[in-house]
């Protein structure tokens, strides 16, 4: 979690990882895309910010940090 900046936004591929990129992006939250969206729908995962643009979906880094903190015993 040290490589995350203090503030900003993350796209889904940055959260779930993308092994096809060069270099590959390691996942922060290792779940599938369908599991992630189901978790967003049920409230387990944070809601995205959609006001950045018509076709842009991103999550606040602060929300992802809070999710990681909740999940860490």
Backbone as a ProteinNet text record, in pm:
[ID]
protein_1_A
[PRIMARY]
XXXXXXXXXXXXXXXXXXXXXXXXXXXXXXXXXXXXXXXXXXXXXXXXXXXXXXXXXXXXXXXXXXXXXXXXX
[TERTIARY]
81.8	0	86.4	216.1	304	317.6	293.3	309.6	190.6	83.3	-31.9	-6.8	-39	-29.4	-131.5	-117.7	-208.7	-348.5	-357.3	-487.3	-487.8	-606	-619.2	-724.5	-713.9	-812.3	-742.6	-810.3	-761.9	-867.2	-822.7	-912	-922.1	-1019.5	-1045.5	-925.4	-857.5	-740.9	-627.3	-620.5	-518.7	-555.1	-683	-728.4	-720.4	-771.7	-779.3	-656.9	-571.2	-451	-478.9	-371.7	-382.2	-253.4	-254.1	-132.3	-93.5	-183.3	-154	-77.8	-72.5	1.7	151	223.8	368.8	426.6	474.6	484.5	349.2	331.8	203.7	172.8	43.5	-1.4	-46.8	15.2	-23.3	-153.4	-239.1	-366.2	-348.4	-427.5	-434.6	-538.8	-651.4	-759.2	-770.5	-726	-723.8	-858.5	-953.1	-1082.7	-1111.4	-1208.2	-1245.5	-1328	-1340.8	-1416.9	-1563.8	-1621.8	-1762.4	-1782.3	-1686.3	-1693.4	-1684.5	-1596.4	-1581.8	-1712.7	-1772.8	-1895.5	-2011.4	-2017.9	-2120.2	-2099.4	-1971.6	-1940	-1975	-1956.7	-1995.3	-2146.7	-2216.8	-2363.4	-2418.5	-2356.8	-2405.3	-2349.9	-2252.8	-2195.9	-2071.7	-2023.9	-1900.2	-1777.8	-1780.2	-1672	-1722.7	-1631.5	-1675.1	-1740.4	-1824.6	-1889.7	-1789.2	-1797.4	-1706.4	-1746.3	-1651.5	-1674.9	-1695.8	-1810.5	-1840.4	-1846.8	-1816.1	-1824.9	-1697.9	-1602.4	-1477.5	-1493.8	-1590.6	-1616.8	-1726.9	-1778.2	-1890.7	-1855.7	-1734.3	-1696.1	-1584.4	-1569.4	-1462.7	-1523.3	-1476.3	-1515.9	-1387.5	-1381	-1262.1	-1305	-1212.5	-1237.9	-1136.6	-1179.6	-1089.7	-988.6	-864.3	-760.2	-791.7	-848.5	-883.3	-983.6	-1080.4	-1179.5	-1115.3	-1020.7	-950.9	-863.5	-795.6	-716.2	-804.8	-922	-1014.3	-1060.8	-1085.4	-1124.8	-1014.8	-891	-778.1	-762	-777.8	-766.4	-873.9	-997.9	-1106.7	-1080.1	-1020.1	-998.8	-876.9	-786.3	-666	-695.1	-672.4	-700.8	-601.5
-118.8	0	125.5	113.4	230.7	296	222.6	281.3	367.3	365.3	449.7	593.1	690.7	829.9	859.2	970	1006.3	1039.4	1107.6	1145.4	1119.9	1119.7	1099.7	995.5	938	841.8	720.8	606.6	483.2	430.8	383	315.6	168.7	98.6	-39.3	-129.4	-107.9	-191.3	-171.5	-55.9	-32.4	-101.1	-115	-179.4	-331.1	-383.9	-529	-586.4	-501	-546.5	-576.2	-579.1	-610.5	-678.6	-812.6	-884.3	-865.4	-812.9	-795.2	-667.2	-574.8	-449.8	-477.4	-382.2	-393.9	-271.5	-277.2	-392.7	-425.1	-551	-591.2	-510.2	-486.6	-414	-516.5	-514.5	-605.8	-559.4	-653	-613	-559.3	-459.9	-411.5	-494.6	-519.3	-603.6	-720.9	-841.3	-953.7	-1025.6	-963.2	-1025.2	-1007.2	-1081	-1067.5	-940.5	-902.3	-782.4	-797.8	-916.2	-937.1	-937.3	-991.9	-988.8	-845.2	-765.7	-625.9	-549.9	-562.8	-488.5	-535.4	-664.2	-713.4	-652.9	-642.6	-580.5	-432.6	-363.2	-221.3	-211	-299.9	-298.4	-324.1	-416.8	-452.9	-364.2	-278.5	-189.7	-242.7	-359.2	-414.3	-333.5	-287.1	-205.8	-64.2	34.6	174.3	204.5	305.3	352	430.9	420.1	495.4	641.9	721.1	861.8	867.8	913	916.5	1058.6	1155.9	1295.3	1343.5	1254.3	1293.4	1307.5	1238.3	1243.2	1145.7	1156.6	1071.3	923.8	889.8	749.6	712	786.9	761	714.7	600.1	549.8	530.6	589.3	579.1	578.6	540.7	536.3	624.3	689.8	772.8	682.8	722.9	646.2	635.8	740	737.3	625.6	603.9	497.5	359.3	342.7	214.5	188.5	291.8	276.4	234.7	295.1	260.5	115.4	70.3	-67.8	-162.9	-132	-216.8	-219.2	-104.7	-96.8	-178.7	-174.2	-255	-403.3	-443.6	-585.4	-642.7	-557.1	-603	-623.2	-747.2	-772.3	-706.1
0	0	0	19.9	22.4	-114.6	-224.3	-356.3	-398	-321.7	-353.9	-309.7	-394.8	-351.6	-242.1	-175.3	-66.4	-117	-229.8	-284.9	-434.9	-491.2	-635.2	-665.5	-784.4	-831.4	-890.5	-884.9	-946.4	-1041.9	-1156.6	-1250.1	-1209.8	-1264	-1226.9	-1255.3	-1367.1	-1399.7	-1300.2	-1236.4	-1134.6	-1003.4	-976.2	-853	-865.7	-977.2	-995.5	-1064.8	-1117.2	-1186.2	-1332.1	-1410.3	-1552.2	-1595.8	-1605	-1642.7	-1788.8	-1872.7	-2014.1	-2044	-1948.4	-1968.5	-1972.6	-2028.1	-2028.7	-1961.2	-1840.5	-1750.2	-1687.2	-1644.5	-1583.3	-1457.9	-1434.6	-1315.6	-1212.6	-1095.9	-988.5	-924.8	-883.1	-822.1	-680.3	-646.1	-508.1	-434.4	-501.3	-449.6	-547.3	-509.7	-604.8	-616.9	-685.7	-714.3	-863.1	-913.1	-1054	-1074.3	-1198.9	-1232.5	-1192.6	-1217.4	-1182	-1030.7	-956.5	-809.8	-760.2	-821.1	-781.5	-801.8	-921.6	-949.7	-862.8	-830.4	-738.5	-600.1	-556.8	-428.7	-424.9	-536.1	-544.6	-532.1	-600.1	-598.3	-457.7	-384.3	-251.4	-140.4	-171.7	-71.4	-3.3	-43.6	15.1	-28.5	-154.1	-208.6	-231.1	-233.9	-248.1	-383	-381.6	-503.8	-588.2	-720.2	-805.8	-817.2	-863.2	-894.3	-1044.8	-1086.6	-1229.5	-1283.8	-1201.1	-1244.6	-1316.1	-1337.4	-1402.6	-1553.9	-1608.9	-1752.6	-1787.9	-1907.9	-1948.1	-1947.8	-1987.2	-1998.7	-1902.9	-1794.9	-1698.6	-1566.8	-1519.7	-1389.3	-1309.6	-1192.2	-1108	-961.7	-875.6	-731.8	-661.2	-555.4	-475.5	-404.7	-405.7	-337.4	-189	-131.9	10.5	40.3	-50.5	-32.1	-42.1	-133.7	-148.2	-26.1	23.6	146.2	264	276.7	384.2	370.1	248.3	222.8	265.7	232.1	270.4	422.1	485.6	631.4	700	648.6	705.3	690.7	577.5	549.2	621.6	666.8	734.2	882.7	932.6	1075	1167.7
[MASK]
+++++++++++++++++++++++++++++++++++++++++++++++++++++++++++++++++++++++++

